[in-house]
């Protein structure tokens, strides 16, 4: 990469962090999780380490946080509120100790005060003569916001301390947080308990703060002089005596192995805590040694935060529910005790299918390891058998559909000569309630009828109110009744009516896709539409038992044919098509057969510049090309965006597929 490109890339990341700082500190409404934020921060620091010419005032290596919000009066901290450096493994811990020995120029025995790192936001409380005179947020570490009145609403914060040993002038510091069960009630408004605490604490009106039950755990001091207290652990005991809450999990350990073992155990048990913990803090216990070691530019040399994994966590299964999908697939979902994984509170994890439960022998009440990576749905990785209850029983997967009571089956795959891992409800039509709801949700979706005024939640609501039972009911809604429902007004009802009316005009391929036949995705729907040309024709193929004829279509195989037959064998499905075809204006398919990309297949990997995948796909299709979803011999071009998947590139190379950049692809389009 050339120097100017490196600088550009660096500038982009600095701007990104600037944007997120503003959202977090000024607007109190972060849009990314803490771990995503840390990732950007780490990328910036790595770049600075690699290229000495990179510098910015806004770099996280300079700033401790962000300028405090304009909403509050500011106050300079008497002693800076610093952050902690992070350790993720044993090696990081060994390096931390090594640096201490180097700094002291000798090897010594170290005693650590070990404390849970509560994932909230820190606050500093100034007490003079036992009276709480000021409370501040951390702000940028040097200057905080004066939020005394808001902090006073927290019941764990004493406003007067009468103990005769309480220092005359002291800043007590700790974490403001919200308990997990309280967060549960607010989870629609905030991504995680930390954001909820931050949002609540930084309200302009303390009455609003009061409504959200905040807690305070004390763990350190700012300004304070004492000859008497020699150890951090003693200070924690004093805090308790003075009426502050401290963690009941605080410990003392003397070597890295013990720290590691405690960390492992704590990471496995943390889901049982009432509040979110994202790691452990290790502090050198001797306050005198702390003083000698001092600080680097933004963190103390005498303490480190040992973080928990950002993409996996342990929790306990409280129940296993079976979800029924649009095509009848029974998907088991584990309900788990809520646990924060990398900034997102997870309370459900997919168990995929019946076989997965059998293979891993997953049971209700088991302690399990859950992974959440990127946008992938959280899933159970393994069971901690050591924690299994003696009386636990194997989970029996239901043999009948939990929604409609029909038989369920595991289909036999003639190619692999194996039974499918997924169990399915044999009801293909609208008689199974759960299947019917999912079919309607599919019908209204973006790629199908695209009725944007009618989201999935609205479908569920309308179903419960018996306003809809079949897709055609959407075109015969009782708008007067809807207008009287909670949450609906003139504008939203007229928007709904508009988007429903607009959807009446639809192309044949979209319509075939919208009716939701298993194995008939958008691509296959286009093939069927291209072959049958009109809805009249399509229906007559079904009426005349000519579905087998679709085998002539390149791309339609036995799987699709069987699925089509099964679908139309069900009377309710057929009736829906008939009804809809009389209500809708289904246009015949006129394919643009002259486009520049005719007979060319494409696939994308990585992020595209200034364009969504959906837009790129539509551009290709408008030009008669097609987009496929796997690398195989049929693929002609693999288009590479930012951060492509290496495996796809390797596969493409092996098959001799052309690999092109976004620019090169755009050139094909002119
Ligand atoms: S001591 C100079 N102790 O972690 C060190 N911090 O990245 C001051 N935190 O801003 C912090 N639990 O919000 C300390 N037992 C604990 C803590 C703790 C949580 C937070 C705090 C701080 C951040 C450090």
XYZ file of C-alpha atoms and ligand atoms in Angstrom:
694
model
C 0.000 0.000 0.000
C 1.248 3.491 -0.837
C 1.795 6.078 1.903
C -1.185 8.211 0.908
C -3.434 5.126 0.900
C -2.249 4.203 4.397
C -2.961 7.773 5.527
C -6.408 7.688 3.934
C -7.222 4.398 5.610
C -6.007 5.772 8.961
C -8.048 8.948 8.534
C -11.127 6.861 7.788
C -10.714 4.929 11.028
C -10.077 8.110 13.054
C -13.276 9.605 11.632
C -15.115 6.448 12.527
C -13.947 6.581 16.143
C -14.796 10.285 16.234
C -18.330 9.508 15.098
C -18.795 6.760 17.685
C -17.282 8.882 20.471
C -19.821 11.556 19.702
C -22.692 9.057 19.699
C -21.542 7.557 22.974
C -20.436 10.575 24.958
C -22.577 13.392 23.626
C -25.736 11.670 22.529
C -25.616 8.735 24.982
C -26.827 6.460 22.201
C -24.008 4.233 20.940
C -24.639 2.433 17.663
C -21.947 -0.244 18.039
C -21.026 -2.683 20.794
C -18.043 -2.089 23.071
C -16.085 -4.884 21.428
C -16.668 -3.412 17.967
C -15.464 -0.070 19.337
C -12.384 -1.734 20.851
C -11.693 -3.367 17.500
C -11.547 0.021 15.692
C -9.392 1.390 18.506
C -7.011 -1.558 18.225
C -6.768 -1.151 14.436
C -5.774 2.515 14.886
C -3.168 1.700 17.518
C -1.755 -1.105 15.345
C -1.443 1.248 12.365
C 0.316 3.876 14.494
C 2.718 1.246 15.768
C 3.510 0.117 12.222
C 3.760 3.528 10.552
C 5.412 6.242 12.634
C 4.159 8.985 10.243
C 0.560 8.459 11.384
C -0.623 10.945 13.996
C -3.911 12.468 15.048
C -5.091 14.471 17.997
C -8.162 12.289 18.072
C -6.173 9.057 18.288
C -7.143 6.833 21.222
C -3.417 6.914 22.132
C -3.869 10.609 22.976
C -7.372 10.926 24.304
C -8.651 9.174 27.366
C -12.215 9.413 26.379
C -14.172 12.236 24.911
C -15.053 15.793 25.709
C -17.921 15.806 28.182
C -21.400 16.660 26.969
C -22.494 20.284 26.753
C -25.587 19.369 28.780
C -23.722 19.418 32.103
C -21.401 21.705 34.040
C -17.846 20.428 33.858
C -15.417 19.812 36.684
C -11.732 18.910 36.577
C -10.931 15.730 38.483
C -8.458 16.285 41.304
C -6.880 12.973 40.324
C -7.339 11.824 36.740
C -9.776 8.976 36.074
C -7.717 6.633 33.974
C -8.609 3.460 32.170
C -6.985 0.055 32.421
C -4.921 -1.782 29.866
C -6.347 -5.134 28.818
C -5.041 -8.687 28.986
C -6.675 -11.489 27.037
C -4.456 -14.460 27.926
C -1.701 -15.776 30.172
C 1.027 -14.328 27.972
C -0.427 -10.830 28.398
C -0.431 -11.345 32.172
C 3.177 -12.523 32.157
C 4.158 -9.454 30.130
C 2.329 -7.242 32.602
C 4.403 -8.685 35.482
C 7.603 -8.548 33.436
C 7.109 -4.832 32.805
C 6.670 -4.268 36.542
C 9.883 -6.148 37.322
C 11.725 -4.156 34.652
C 10.403 -0.882 36.006
C 11.448 -1.784 39.547
C 14.637 -3.358 38.251
C 14.069 -6.366 40.496
C 11.875 -9.453 40.774
C 9.523 -9.398 43.753
C 6.617 -11.429 45.117
C 3.379 -9.743 44.121
C 0.033 -9.927 45.904
C -3.028 -8.996 43.838
C -6.402 -7.638 44.784
C -8.744 -9.344 42.324
C -12.090 -7.681 41.567
C -14.866 -8.327 39.047
C -14.857 -5.730 36.289
C -18.469 -4.612 36.275
C -19.537 -3.411 32.857
C -21.146 -0.111 33.751
C -19.881 3.434 33.793
C -17.540 4.915 36.355
C -18.338 7.805 38.651
C -16.381 9.782 41.223
C -17.952 10.945 44.501
C -16.357 13.742 46.517
C -17.052 13.644 50.267
C -16.033 16.501 52.562
C -16.517 16.043 56.298
C -18.617 12.999 55.556
C -20.961 14.833 53.216
C -21.413 14.020 49.546
C -20.654 17.382 47.950
C -20.131 16.482 44.300
C -20.535 13.546 41.945
C -18.986 13.442 38.464
C -18.830 11.195 35.454
C -15.487 10.179 34.003
C -15.806 12.412 30.926
C -12.469 12.486 29.119
C -10.576 11.300 32.200
C -9.345 14.800 33.054
C -12.670 16.627 33.184
C -16.009 15.079 34.033
C -19.627 16.199 34.047
C -21.195 17.246 37.323
C -24.070 14.799 37.778
C -24.441 15.045 41.567
C -28.239 15.151 41.591
C -28.513 12.161 39.302
C -26.047 10.173 41.414
C -27.939 11.086 44.575
C -30.957 9.157 43.239
C -28.943 5.918 43.569
C -29.758 4.187 46.841
C -26.299 2.528 47.121
C -24.636 5.953 47.317
C -24.580 7.276 50.880
C -25.134 11.011 51.073
C -23.662 11.181 54.582
C -20.974 8.965 56.094
C -20.736 9.159 59.881
C -18.005 6.578 60.629
C -15.309 8.324 62.637
C -12.543 6.782 60.506
C -13.975 8.213 57.311
C -11.420 10.592 55.736
C -12.206 14.314 55.932
C -11.702 14.750 52.197
C -11.906 11.858 49.751
C -13.048 10.952 46.235
C -14.669 7.516 46.200
C -14.828 5.894 42.807
C -16.821 3.016 41.506
C -19.157 1.720 38.869
C -22.758 2.721 38.195
C -24.666 -0.174 36.677
C -28.070 -1.703 36.133
C -28.928 -5.274 37.129
C -29.661 -7.805 34.401
C -33.289 -8.393 35.398
C -33.969 -4.647 35.325
C -32.289 -4.398 31.942
C -34.636 -7.094 30.688
C -37.497 -4.609 31.041
C -35.612 -1.987 28.985
C -34.015 -4.216 26.403
C -35.957 -2.740 23.507
C -34.387 0.658 24.136
C -30.735 -0.249 24.782
C -28.247 -2.750 23.331
C -26.824 -3.715 26.718
C -27.039 -2.869 30.441
C -24.050 -0.548 30.188
C -25.732 1.660 27.612
C -28.896 1.653 29.722
C -26.946 2.817 32.790
C -25.122 5.478 30.778
C -28.309 6.753 29.168
C -30.108 6.934 32.480
C -27.297 8.539 34.466
C -26.706 11.292 31.951
C -30.299 12.473 31.806
C -30.761 16.182 32.198
C -33.622 15.564 34.623
C -32.762 13.501 37.773
C -36.423 12.455 37.989
C -35.889 10.456 34.791
C -32.742 8.876 36.254
C -34.724 7.908 39.327
C -37.099 5.800 37.258
C -34.349 3.374 36.208
C -32.996 1.451 39.177
C -29.260 2.090 39.140
C -26.704 0.546 41.482
C -23.262 1.590 42.626
C -20.284 -0.609 43.509
C -17.242 1.133 44.990
C -13.689 -0.026 44.200
C -11.123 2.739 44.403
C -10.321 6.303 45.386
C -9.192 9.452 43.602
C -7.983 12.258 45.844
C -7.225 10.809 49.289
C -4.385 10.810 51.773
C -4.012 8.172 54.419
C -1.082 6.737 56.305
C -3.233 4.079 57.891
C -4.509 2.098 54.906
C -1.740 0.032 53.362
C -3.535 -2.308 50.991
C -6.236 -2.118 48.317
C -8.005 -5.090 49.964
C -8.056 -3.168 53.285
C -9.448 -0.119 51.484
C -12.244 -2.303 50.084
C -13.059 -3.477 53.625
C -13.124 0.117 54.833
C -15.465 1.066 52.000
C -17.820 -1.555 53.298
C -17.608 -0.265 56.830
C -18.361 3.241 55.577
C -21.580 2.045 53.998
C -20.572 1.476 50.367
C -21.336 -1.711 48.459
C -18.277 -3.672 47.338
C -18.234 -6.889 45.369
C -18.645 -10.086 47.389
C -16.368 -11.722 44.797
C -13.262 -9.656 45.596
C -10.285 -11.949 46.276
C -6.555 -11.920 46.948
C -4.159 -14.068 44.868
C -0.394 -14.313 44.744
C 0.574 -15.668 41.339
C -0.464 -15.733 37.693
C -1.544 -19.402 37.766
C -4.041 -18.657 40.520
C -5.282 -15.594 38.608
C -5.736 -17.742 35.502
C -7.647 -20.474 37.347
C -9.947 -17.988 39.054
C -10.552 -16.233 35.718
C -11.496 -19.548 34.063
C -13.902 -20.435 36.856
C -15.400 -16.959 37.028
C -15.911 -16.796 33.261
C -17.939 -20.019 33.476
C -20.047 -18.811 36.393
C -20.647 -15.197 35.467
C -24.104 -15.799 33.998
C -25.291 -16.458 37.554
C -24.376 -12.920 38.669
C -27.079 -10.302 38.957
C -25.069 -7.861 36.856
C -22.838 -7.802 33.798
C -19.145 -8.447 34.259
C -16.770 -8.244 31.286
C -13.575 -9.372 32.996
C -11.552 -9.281 36.198
C -9.357 -6.420 37.402
C -6.039 -7.341 38.983
C -4.505 -4.625 41.145
C -1.223 -4.775 43.017
C -2.430 -4.933 46.580
C 0.258 -2.798 48.238
C -0.708 0.878 47.961
C 2.913 1.864 48.500
C 3.996 -0.264 45.549
C 1.160 1.227 43.489
C 2.532 4.679 44.236
C 6.054 3.654 43.187
C 4.840 2.180 39.926
C 2.635 5.130 38.969
C 1.010 5.581 35.575
C 1.763 5.557 31.881
C -0.049 8.161 29.781
C -3.504 6.655 30.242
C -3.386 3.652 32.549
C -1.764 2.585 35.792
C 1.285 0.287 35.705
C -0.078 -1.499 38.769
C -3.366 -2.789 37.410
C -4.712 -4.669 34.427
C -8.138 -5.824 33.217
C -8.265 -9.515 32.243
C -11.162 -9.555 29.797
C -13.569 -12.394 29.051
C -13.977 -13.695 25.526
C -15.905 -11.249 23.288
C -17.550 -13.927 21.166
C -18.393 -16.720 23.570
C -19.767 -17.164 27.073
C -21.223 -19.789 29.370
C -24.816 -19.854 30.461
C -27.520 -22.236 31.590
C -30.402 -23.515 29.497
C -33.698 -22.751 31.221
C -35.920 -24.274 28.531
C -35.925 -25.644 24.997
C -38.687 -24.395 22.686
C -39.501 -25.729 19.251
C -40.073 -23.157 16.517
C -41.957 -24.102 13.374
C -40.739 -22.442 10.180
C -42.482 -21.570 6.917
C -41.595 -24.884 5.318
C -42.445 -26.859 8.448
C -38.904 -27.262 9.793
C -38.877 -27.746 13.560
C -36.021 -25.679 14.988
C -35.150 -26.123 18.640
C -34.190 -22.916 20.437
C -32.507 -22.858 23.850
C -33.740 -20.199 26.253
C -30.751 -19.293 28.378
C -30.036 -17.120 31.396
C -29.120 -13.751 29.818
C -25.412 -13.256 29.280
C -23.480 -10.411 27.655
C -21.353 -11.597 24.755
C -19.181 -8.814 23.373
C -21.691 -6.061 24.184
C -24.882 -7.851 23.203
C -27.145 -9.511 25.757
C -27.989 -12.999 24.556
C -30.967 -14.897 25.975
C -31.717 -17.360 23.130
C -29.425 -19.673 21.218
C -30.299 -21.884 18.283
C -29.802 -25.620 18.628
C -30.183 -26.005 14.830
C -32.113 -29.294 14.593
C -33.021 -32.581 16.251
C -29.759 -34.298 15.282
C -27.680 -31.524 16.798
C -29.446 -32.020 20.155
C -28.906 -35.770 19.974
C -25.265 -35.493 18.907
C -24.360 -33.070 21.682
C -26.872 -34.562 24.138
C -28.089 -31.082 25.068
C -30.527 -30.998 28.000
C -32.616 -28.442 29.864
C -30.628 -27.077 32.873
C -27.274 -27.872 31.211
C -24.494 -25.301 31.417
C -23.395 -24.619 27.858
C -20.852 -22.592 25.942
C -22.507 -20.156 23.551
C -20.865 -18.435 20.626
C -21.937 -15.225 18.935
C -19.793 -14.058 16.062
C -20.704 -11.177 13.766
C -24.275 -11.353 12.553
C -24.555 -15.108 13.031
C -27.387 -16.234 15.337
C -25.946 -17.261 18.737
C -25.520 -21.028 18.941
C -24.576 -23.649 21.506
C -21.048 -24.975 21.004
C -20.685 -27.493 23.803
C -22.093 -28.799 27.063
C -20.114 -28.594 30.288
C -20.789 -32.148 31.461
C -19.109 -31.549 34.810
C -21.905 -29.147 35.680
C -24.723 -31.464 34.623
C -27.321 -32.089 37.330
C -27.536 -35.731 38.456
C -31.270 -35.875 37.911
C -31.122 -34.361 34.426
C -33.078 -36.149 31.728
C -32.420 -36.488 28.007
C -34.382 -34.004 25.922
C -37.107 -35.778 23.995
C -37.696 -34.104 20.664
C -41.437 -33.928 19.912
C -42.634 -36.384 17.289
C -45.728 -34.362 16.481
C -45.844 -30.727 15.421
C -46.147 -28.520 18.539
C -48.260 -26.078 16.539
C -50.864 -28.245 14.748
C -50.353 -31.768 16.090
C -49.614 -33.246 12.645
C -47.085 -36.040 12.257
C -43.507 -34.955 11.738
C -40.945 -36.660 9.521
C -37.279 -36.689 8.704
C -36.957 -36.869 4.959
C -34.687 -39.416 3.298
C -32.141 -37.908 0.973
C -31.678 -40.231 -1.974
C -28.356 -38.708 -2.966
C -26.629 -38.793 0.415
C -28.596 -41.932 1.407
C -29.181 -40.380 4.802
C -32.135 -39.055 6.716
C -32.304 -35.296 6.953
C -31.068 -33.774 10.238
C -34.179 -31.596 10.319
C -37.565 -32.870 11.471
C -40.544 -31.329 9.690
C -44.238 -30.882 10.201
C -45.995 -32.767 7.374
C -48.614 -30.059 7.066
C -47.712 -28.028 3.994
C -50.613 -25.628 4.038
C -52.347 -23.021 6.124
C -53.900 -25.460 8.601
C -50.800 -25.328 10.780
C -50.959 -22.005 12.608
C -47.221 -21.439 12.924
C -46.566 -22.358 9.288
C -49.394 -20.053 8.171
C -47.977 -17.077 10.105
C -44.505 -17.695 8.677
C -45.937 -18.008 5.159
C -47.638 -14.618 5.522
C -44.412 -13.070 6.867
C -42.601 -14.413 3.825
C -45.323 -13.146 1.505
C -44.939 -9.539 2.683
C -41.114 -9.589 2.789
C -38.902 -7.261 0.771
C -37.926 -9.702 -1.977
C -41.503 -10.984 -2.226
C -44.486 -8.567 -2.253
C -42.476 -5.863 -0.485
C -45.291 -4.526 1.695
C -43.173 -2.314 3.916
C -45.987 -0.924 6.063
C -46.645 -4.447 7.288
C -43.710 -5.796 9.304
C -43.325 -9.209 10.924
C -44.501 -7.941 14.314
C -47.627 -6.415 12.737
C -48.408 -9.732 11.049
C -48.220 -11.471 14.446
C -50.419 -8.796 15.975
C -53.009 -8.974 13.162
C -52.984 -12.770 13.421
C -53.724 -12.625 17.156
C -56.578 -10.203 16.444
C -57.872 -12.577 13.773
C -57.551 -9.884 11.118
C -55.591 -12.227 8.867
C -55.472 -15.951 8.294
C -54.369 -16.080 4.628
C -52.264 -13.776 2.400
C -55.382 -12.663 0.496
C -56.807 -11.245 3.764
C -54.156 -8.523 3.504
C -56.125 -7.089 0.585
C -59.369 -7.054 2.529
C -58.285 -5.483 5.823
C -60.694 -3.692 8.135
C -58.920 -0.314 8.260
C -61.498 1.212 10.615
C -60.728 -1.496 13.148
C -56.963 -0.993 12.664
C -57.276 2.756 13.196
C -58.743 2.040 16.637
C -55.862 -0.247 17.636
C -53.171 0.970 20.011
C -50.158 2.361 18.169
C -52.071 3.143 14.959
C -52.998 6.585 13.698
C -54.281 8.176 10.496
C -50.811 8.469 9.000
C -49.666 4.919 9.735
C -52.961 3.454 8.505
C -52.816 5.437 5.282
C -49.163 4.364 4.801
C -50.194 0.763 5.312
C -53.049 1.087 2.846
C -50.735 2.726 0.325
C -48.072 0.031 0.488
C -50.671 -2.753 0.304
C -52.321 -1.156 -2.734
C -48.942 -0.626 -4.359
C -48.072 -4.304 -3.931
C -51.102 -5.340 -5.989
C -49.092 -4.810 -9.122
C -46.458 -7.531 -9.121
C -44.326 -9.417 -11.623
C -44.912 -13.144 -12.081
C -41.499 -14.169 -10.752
C -41.951 -12.199 -7.532
C -45.408 -13.642 -7.092
C -44.187 -17.228 -7.518
C -41.458 -16.510 -4.981
C -43.935 -14.839 -2.589
C -46.230 -17.858 -2.321
C -43.381 -19.566 -0.493
C -42.856 -22.974 -2.040
C -39.990 -24.865 -0.442
C -36.891 -24.998 -2.705
C -38.301 -22.224 -4.920
C -36.142 -19.234 -4.131
C -35.929 -16.069 -6.198
C -33.759 -17.666 -8.870
C -36.002 -20.693 -9.355
C -39.086 -18.463 -9.315
C -37.551 -16.504 -12.197
C -36.924 -19.714 -14.130
C -40.526 -20.846 -13.626
C -41.882 -17.428 -14.589
C -39.698 -17.340 -17.666
C -41.002 -20.763 -18.710
C -44.680 -20.226 -17.988
C -44.802 -16.531 -19.005
C -48.184 -15.716 -17.383
C -50.077 -16.512 -14.171
C -52.837 -18.089 -16.218
C -50.358 -20.433 -17.790
C -48.666 -21.172 -14.482
C -51.986 -22.209 -12.919
C -52.927 -24.287 -15.924
C -49.649 -26.257 -15.610
C -50.771 -27.151 -12.099
C -54.369 -27.888 -13.053
C -53.352 -30.144 -15.893
C -50.868 -32.085 -13.749
C -48.022 -30.908 -15.937
C -45.572 -30.003 -13.158
C -43.141 -32.694 -14.416
C -42.709 -30.630 -17.543
C -40.753 -28.078 -15.518
C -37.904 -30.612 -15.547
C -37.133 -29.207 -19.004
C -35.969 -26.020 -17.347
C -32.238 -25.845 -16.858
C -31.818 -25.403 -13.107
C -35.049 -27.097 -11.999
C -34.498 -30.633 -10.715
C -36.335 -33.401 -8.960
C -36.132 -31.693 -5.575
C -38.012 -28.652 -6.887
C -40.539 -30.778 -8.789
C -41.358 -32.874 -5.712
C -41.670 -29.758 -3.629
C -44.002 -28.095 -6.146
C -46.177 -31.234 -6.293
C -46.366 -31.494 -2.513
C -47.189 -27.810 -2.201
C -50.048 -27.849 -4.690
C -51.330 -31.177 -3.442
C -52.454 -29.212 -0.404
C -55.860 -27.705 -1.146
C -55.360 -24.597 1.022
C -52.205 -23.614 -0.872
C -53.973 -23.968 -4.190
C -56.937 -21.920 -3.008
C -54.631 -19.097 -1.879
C -53.041 -18.903 -5.344
C -56.426 -18.864 -7.014
C -57.738 -16.145 -4.730
C -54.628 -14.004 -5.045
C -54.575 -14.276 -8.808
C -58.053 -12.740 -8.911
C -57.093 -9.858 -6.582
C -53.629 -9.003 -7.884
C -52.430 -7.595 -11.144
C -49.707 -10.125 -11.942
C -47.748 -8.952 -14.959
C -46.274 -11.368 -17.464
C -42.546 -11.752 -17.369
C -40.621 -9.917 -20.051
C -37.000 -10.738 -19.587
C -34.397 -8.342 -20.827
C -32.552 -10.836 -22.941
C -30.192 -8.356 -24.506
C -28.281 -7.119 -21.474
C -24.506 -6.749 -21.440
C -24.076 -9.506 -18.903
C -26.197 -12.123 -20.699
C -25.089 -15.700 -19.811
C -22.666 -14.442 -17.183
C -22.821 -15.566 -13.571
C -21.373 -13.579 -10.688
C -20.705 -13.950 -7.038
C -19.580 -11.386 -4.449
C -17.224 -11.720 -1.543
C -16.403 -8.861 0.850
C -17.936 -5.450 1.290
C -18.648 -3.353 -1.800
C -17.786 0.320 -1.987
C -20.754 2.729 -2.023
C -23.196 0.010 -2.947
C -25.233 -2.622 -1.105
C -25.232 -6.259 -2.204
C -28.913 -5.930 -3.070
C -28.207 -3.011 -5.419
C -25.277 -4.800 -7.067
C -27.402 -7.902 -7.596
C -30.178 -5.899 -9.130
C -27.690 -4.161 -11.464
C -26.459 -7.518 -12.707
C -29.970 -8.822 -13.236
C -31.083 -5.689 -15.039
C -28.282 -6.465 -17.476
C -29.384 -10.094 -17.910
C -26.635 -11.568 -15.742
C -27.258 -13.731 -12.707
C -25.881 -13.970 -9.209
C -25.110 -17.320 -7.606
C -24.512 -18.061 -3.966
C -21.731 -20.653 -4.065
C -18.446 -21.079 -5.869
C -18.957 -23.832 -8.416
C -18.179 -24.556 -12.051
C -21.179 -22.529 -13.218
C -19.674 -19.359 -11.764
C -17.887 -17.102 -14.240
C -16.748 -14.131 -12.154
C -15.943 -13.759 -8.476
C -16.161 -10.056 -7.531
C -13.883 -9.054 -4.683
C -14.834 -6.309 -2.238
C -13.233 -5.188 1.003
C -12.201 -8.007 3.389
C -13.138 -10.911 1.096
C -13.460 -14.506 2.332
C -10.145 -16.209 1.605
C -11.712 -19.646 1.225
C -13.941 -18.420 -1.623
C -10.965 -16.935 -3.461
C -9.009 -20.163 -3.084
C -11.944 -22.246 -4.353
C -12.373 -19.883 -7.318
C -8.671 -20.113 -8.159
C -8.850 -23.900 -8.090
C -11.782 -23.917 -10.502
C -10.146 -21.355 -12.794
C -12.902 -18.789 -12.199
C -12.110 -15.193 -13.125
C -11.467 -13.065 -10.044
C -12.205 -9.382 -10.575
C -12.343 -6.223 -8.472
C -15.444 -4.060 -8.073
C -13.903 -1.554 -10.503
C -13.332 -4.222 -13.150
C -16.884 -5.439 -12.745
C -18.226 -1.888 -13.132
C -16.204 -1.628 -16.321
C -18.034 -4.704 -17.679
C -21.199 -2.715 -17.112
C -19.742 0.425 -18.694
S -9.995 0.562 38.818
C -6.888 3.546 37.387
N -11.586 -1.378 39.480
O -13.088 -0.394 34.249
C -7.809 2.410 37.449
N -12.061 -0.190 37.484
O -10.928 0.386 32.004
C -9.172 2.819 37.702
N -14.083 -0.948 36.317
O -13.049 3.088 34.013
C -10.166 1.753 37.580
N -14.633 -2.523 37.755
O -15.209 1.940 34.716
C -11.320 -0.432 38.571
N -12.929 -3.117 40.233
C -12.669 -2.167 39.319
C -13.490 -1.945 38.206
C -13.144 -0.956 37.288
C -14.964 -1.899 36.634
C -14.156 -0.105 35.098
C -14.089 1.372 35.342
C -12.861 1.862 34.632
C -12.643 0.773 33.632
C -11.172 0.653 33.325
